[in-house]
Coordinates of C-alpha atoms and ligand atoms in Angstrom, one line a residue:
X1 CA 93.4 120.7 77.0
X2 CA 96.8 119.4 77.9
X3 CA 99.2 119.5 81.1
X4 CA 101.4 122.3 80.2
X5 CA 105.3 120.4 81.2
X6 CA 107.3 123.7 81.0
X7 CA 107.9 123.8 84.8
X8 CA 109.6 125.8 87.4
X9 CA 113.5 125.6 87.2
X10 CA 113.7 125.6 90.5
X11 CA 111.6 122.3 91.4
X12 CA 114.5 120.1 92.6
X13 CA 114.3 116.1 93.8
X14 CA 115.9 114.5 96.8
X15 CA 115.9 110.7 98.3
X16 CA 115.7 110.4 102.0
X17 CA 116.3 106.6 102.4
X18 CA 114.9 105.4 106.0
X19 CA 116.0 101.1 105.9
X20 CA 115.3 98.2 104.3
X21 CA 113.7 95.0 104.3
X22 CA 114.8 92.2 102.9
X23 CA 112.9 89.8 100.0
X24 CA 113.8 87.3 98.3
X25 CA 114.3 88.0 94.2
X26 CA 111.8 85.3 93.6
X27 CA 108.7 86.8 95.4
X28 CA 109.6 90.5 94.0
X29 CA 109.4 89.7 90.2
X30 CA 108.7 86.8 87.4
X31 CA 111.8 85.1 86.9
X32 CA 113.7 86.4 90.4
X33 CA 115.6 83.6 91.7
X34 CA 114.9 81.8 95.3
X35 CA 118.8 82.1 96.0
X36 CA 119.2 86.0 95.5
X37 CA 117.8 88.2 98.1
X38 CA 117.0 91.7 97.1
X39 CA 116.8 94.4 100.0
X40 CA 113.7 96.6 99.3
X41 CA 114.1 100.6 99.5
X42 CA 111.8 102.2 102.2
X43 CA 112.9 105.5 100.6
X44 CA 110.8 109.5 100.7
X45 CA 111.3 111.6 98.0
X46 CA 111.1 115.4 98.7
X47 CA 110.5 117.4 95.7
X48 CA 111.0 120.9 96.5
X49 CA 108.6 123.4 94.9
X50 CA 108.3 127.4 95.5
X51 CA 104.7 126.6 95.5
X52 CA 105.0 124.5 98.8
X53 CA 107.2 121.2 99.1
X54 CA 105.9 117.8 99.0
X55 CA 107.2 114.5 100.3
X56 CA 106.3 111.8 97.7
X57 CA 105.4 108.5 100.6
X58 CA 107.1 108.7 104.1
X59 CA 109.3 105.8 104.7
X60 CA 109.8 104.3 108.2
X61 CA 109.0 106.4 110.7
X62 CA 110.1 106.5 114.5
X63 CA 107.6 103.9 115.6
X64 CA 108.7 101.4 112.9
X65 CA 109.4 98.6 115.3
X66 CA 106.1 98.8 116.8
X67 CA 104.3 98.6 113.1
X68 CA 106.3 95.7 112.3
X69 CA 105.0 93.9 115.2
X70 CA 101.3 94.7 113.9
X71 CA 101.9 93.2 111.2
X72 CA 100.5 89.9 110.3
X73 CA 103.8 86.9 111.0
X74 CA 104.1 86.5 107.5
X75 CA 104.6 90.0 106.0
X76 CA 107.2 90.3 108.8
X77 CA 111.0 90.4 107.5
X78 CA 114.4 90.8 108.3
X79 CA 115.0 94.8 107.9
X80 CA 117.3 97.8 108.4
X81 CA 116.2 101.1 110.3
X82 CA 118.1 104.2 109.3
X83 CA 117.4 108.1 109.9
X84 CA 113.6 109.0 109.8
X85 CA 112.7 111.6 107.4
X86 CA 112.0 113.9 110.5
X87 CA 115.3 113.7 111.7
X88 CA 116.7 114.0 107.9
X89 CA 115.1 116.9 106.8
X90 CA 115.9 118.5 110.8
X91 CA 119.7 117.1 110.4
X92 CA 120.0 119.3 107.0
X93 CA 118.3 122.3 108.6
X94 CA 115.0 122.0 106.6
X95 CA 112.5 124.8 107.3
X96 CA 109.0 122.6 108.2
X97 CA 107.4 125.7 107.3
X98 CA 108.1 124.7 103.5
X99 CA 107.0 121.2 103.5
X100 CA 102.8 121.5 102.4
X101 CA 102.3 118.1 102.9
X102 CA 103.2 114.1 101.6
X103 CA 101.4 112.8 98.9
X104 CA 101.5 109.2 99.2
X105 CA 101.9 106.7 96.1
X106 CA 99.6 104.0 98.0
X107 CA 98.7 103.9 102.3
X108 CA 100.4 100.2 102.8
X109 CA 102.7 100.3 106.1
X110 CA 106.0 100.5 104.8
X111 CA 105.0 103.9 102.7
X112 CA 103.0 105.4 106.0
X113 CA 105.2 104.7 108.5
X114 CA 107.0 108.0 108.6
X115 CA 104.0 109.8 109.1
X116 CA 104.2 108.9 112.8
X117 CA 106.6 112.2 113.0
X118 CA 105.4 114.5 110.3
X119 CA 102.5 116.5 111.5
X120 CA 101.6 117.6 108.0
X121 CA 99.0 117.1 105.5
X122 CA 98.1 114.1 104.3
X123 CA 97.1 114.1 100.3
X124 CA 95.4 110.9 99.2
X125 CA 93.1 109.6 96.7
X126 CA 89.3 109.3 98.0
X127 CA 89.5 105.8 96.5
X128 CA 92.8 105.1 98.6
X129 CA 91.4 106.1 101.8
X130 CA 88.2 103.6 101.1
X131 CA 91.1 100.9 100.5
X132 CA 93.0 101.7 104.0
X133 CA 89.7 101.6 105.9
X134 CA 89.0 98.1 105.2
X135 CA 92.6 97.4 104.8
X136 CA 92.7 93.8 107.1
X137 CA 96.5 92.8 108.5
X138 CA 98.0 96.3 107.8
X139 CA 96.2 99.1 110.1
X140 CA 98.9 101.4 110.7
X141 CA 97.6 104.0 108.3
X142 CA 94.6 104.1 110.4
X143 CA 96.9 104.8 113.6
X144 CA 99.5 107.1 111.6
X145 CA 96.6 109.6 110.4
X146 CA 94.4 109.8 113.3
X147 CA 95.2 113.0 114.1
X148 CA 96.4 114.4 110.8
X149 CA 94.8 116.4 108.5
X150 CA 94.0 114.2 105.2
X151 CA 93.0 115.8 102.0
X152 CA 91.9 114.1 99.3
X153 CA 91.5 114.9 95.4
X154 CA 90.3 114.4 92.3
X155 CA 91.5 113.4 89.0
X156 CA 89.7 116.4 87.5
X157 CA 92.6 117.2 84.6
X158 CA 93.2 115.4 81.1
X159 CA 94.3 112.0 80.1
X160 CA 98.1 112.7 80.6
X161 CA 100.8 110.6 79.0
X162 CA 98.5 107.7 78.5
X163 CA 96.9 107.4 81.9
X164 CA 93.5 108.4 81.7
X165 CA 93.0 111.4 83.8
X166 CA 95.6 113.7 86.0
X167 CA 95.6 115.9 88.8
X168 CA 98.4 118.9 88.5
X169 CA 99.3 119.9 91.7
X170 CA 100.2 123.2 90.9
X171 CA 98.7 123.9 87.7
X172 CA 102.5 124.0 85.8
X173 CA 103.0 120.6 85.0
X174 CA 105.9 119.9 87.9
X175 CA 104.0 117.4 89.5
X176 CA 101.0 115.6 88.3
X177 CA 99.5 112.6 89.7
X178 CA 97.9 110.4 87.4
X179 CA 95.8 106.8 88.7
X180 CA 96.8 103.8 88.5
X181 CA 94.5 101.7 90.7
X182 CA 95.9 98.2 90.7
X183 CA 98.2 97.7 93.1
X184 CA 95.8 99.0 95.4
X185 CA 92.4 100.4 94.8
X186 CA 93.3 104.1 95.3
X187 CA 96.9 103.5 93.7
X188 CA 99.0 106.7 91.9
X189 CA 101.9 107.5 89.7
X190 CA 103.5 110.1 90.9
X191 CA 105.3 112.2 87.6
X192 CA 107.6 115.2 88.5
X193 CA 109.6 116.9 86.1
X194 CA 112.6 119.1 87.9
X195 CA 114.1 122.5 86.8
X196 CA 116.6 120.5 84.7
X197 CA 114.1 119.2 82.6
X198 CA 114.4 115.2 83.9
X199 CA 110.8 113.0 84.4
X200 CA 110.6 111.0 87.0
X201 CA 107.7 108.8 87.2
X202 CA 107.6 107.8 91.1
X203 CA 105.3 104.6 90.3
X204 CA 105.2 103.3 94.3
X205 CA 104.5 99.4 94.2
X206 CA 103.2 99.2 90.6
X207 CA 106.0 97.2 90.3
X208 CA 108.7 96.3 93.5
X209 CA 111.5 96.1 91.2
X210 CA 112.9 97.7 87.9
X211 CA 112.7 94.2 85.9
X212 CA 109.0 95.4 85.9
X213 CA 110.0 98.3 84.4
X214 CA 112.9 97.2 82.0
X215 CA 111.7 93.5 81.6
X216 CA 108.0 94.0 81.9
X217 CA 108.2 91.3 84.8
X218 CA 104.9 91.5 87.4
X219 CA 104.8 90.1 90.6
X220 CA 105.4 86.2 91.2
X221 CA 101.3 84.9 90.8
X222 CA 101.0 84.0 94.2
X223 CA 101.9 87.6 94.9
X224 CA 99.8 89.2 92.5
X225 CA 97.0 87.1 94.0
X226 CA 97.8 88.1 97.3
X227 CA 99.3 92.2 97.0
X228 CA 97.3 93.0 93.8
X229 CA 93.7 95.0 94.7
X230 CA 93.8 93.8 91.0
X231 CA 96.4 92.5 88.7
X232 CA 95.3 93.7 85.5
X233 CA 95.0 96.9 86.5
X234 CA 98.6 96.5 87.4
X235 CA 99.3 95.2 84.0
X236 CA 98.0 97.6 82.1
X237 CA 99.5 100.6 84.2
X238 CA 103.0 98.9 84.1
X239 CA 102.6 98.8 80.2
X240 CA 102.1 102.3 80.3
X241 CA 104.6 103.2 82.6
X242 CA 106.8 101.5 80.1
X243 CA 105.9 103.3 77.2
X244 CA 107.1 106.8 78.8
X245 CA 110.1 105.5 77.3
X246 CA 113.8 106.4 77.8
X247 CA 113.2 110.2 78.5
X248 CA 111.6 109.4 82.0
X249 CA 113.0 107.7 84.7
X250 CA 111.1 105.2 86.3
X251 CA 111.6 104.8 90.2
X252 CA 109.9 101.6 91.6
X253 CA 109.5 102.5 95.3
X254 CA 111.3 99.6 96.3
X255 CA 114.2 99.3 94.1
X256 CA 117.4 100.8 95.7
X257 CA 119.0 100.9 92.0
X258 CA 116.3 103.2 90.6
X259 CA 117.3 106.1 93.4
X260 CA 120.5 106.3 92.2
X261 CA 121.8 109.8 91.1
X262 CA 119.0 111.2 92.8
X263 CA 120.6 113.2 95.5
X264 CA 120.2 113.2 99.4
X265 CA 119.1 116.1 101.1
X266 CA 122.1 118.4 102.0
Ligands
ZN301 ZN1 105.5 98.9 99.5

């Protein structure tokens, strides 16, 4: 059995960018110099599906200040809040009624945050939610889903694309999630392919910028030691990643480059 990719035409994908933070080059990748500072996306993706839309992580949310400040001094860093996704998708007239949930690429703060103003359904890996509840320094996951609905799921389909197993949200191939359990423990690729027949593999923090992807370039060590739930995991996922090849567009969460062409929500 194989994930069937002829998809919807009408499944559609849109970036709702919600800040930055700023890091220097050389703690996002091998090789990144200490002079260049790179600001790091905190950016949702809605892909819209006539099966139910789903938000792909939740940016900063209206509480982002507050998170920040729970944060441990040293994960703390100059940033940039913009629009929330709440009051993008209510600024282009979005019907809530549409959105069936966000399916998040990993629970660290900086993908959670958003949740504090999206009372929908929170789709997670079993493995992920383990992760966030002994998660030490970074408990606003815990505070964000406390009263939410989470669902979690199973990797019950196929080895997909050389990842190992899959789980197709709809059954049709648009969006698949596939594990990749490095970063942390309950870790995903998310893999949507639109109406006009472009992949995008939404990868989360596999790798924090696109020399990762186009350079094969992990983390610094000291930031594999301490980011990585483990970084051969991470290694191996990012070599697989790679080998989608040219046909799919790889979007590291935190690379403002990789969002390019993607459109905002009108
Ligand atoms: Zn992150």
């Amino acid at each position: 059995m194989t994930i069937n990719a002829a998809v919807d035409t009408t499944v559609t994908v849109h970036q709702l960018p919600t800040g930055t933070y700023e890091t220097p080059a050389a703690l996002a990748f091998r090789g990144g110099s200490f002079r260049e500072r790179r600001q790091f996306a905190a950016t949702a993706v809605l892909v819209r599906h006539p099966r139910g839309d789903v938000l792909v992580d939740a940016g900063f949310g209206a509480r982002a200040e507050e998170h920040i400040r729970s944060l441990p001094p040293y994960r703390r860093s100059p940033h940039t809040l913009g629009a929330t996704v709440s009051e993008q998708l209510d600024a282009a007239g979005y019907d809530r009624a549409r959105l069936a949930g966000v399916l998040l690429t990993h629970s660290h703060w900086d993908h959670v945050s958003g949740l504090d103003s999206l009372d929908v359904p929170v789709l997670v890996t079993a493995q992920e939610l383990r992760y966030a509840e002994h998660s030490r320094g970074d408990a606003v996951f815990r505070q964000v889903v406390a009263d939410r609905e989470v669902r979690t799921y199973e990797f019950g389909g196929p080895a997909h694309l050389g990842f190992p197993a899959a789980h197709d949200l709809y059954g049709d191939g648009a969006i698949v999630v596939v594990p990749a359990p490095g970063h942390t423990s309950g870790s995903v690729v998310v893999l949507v392919t639109t109406g006009a027949g472009v992949r995008y593999a939404f990868v989360g923090d596999l790798a924090w910028q696109l020399e990762g992807v186009t350079r094969g370039a992990q983390r610094p060590l000291l930031m594999r030691l301490l980011a990585d739930s483990d970084p051969g995991q991470v290694r191996r996922d990012l070599d697989r990643v790679r080998a989608l090849g040219p046909g799919t567009r790889v979007v590291p969460a935190h690379d403002l480059r990789a969002y390019e062409g993607i459109p905002r929500l009108a």
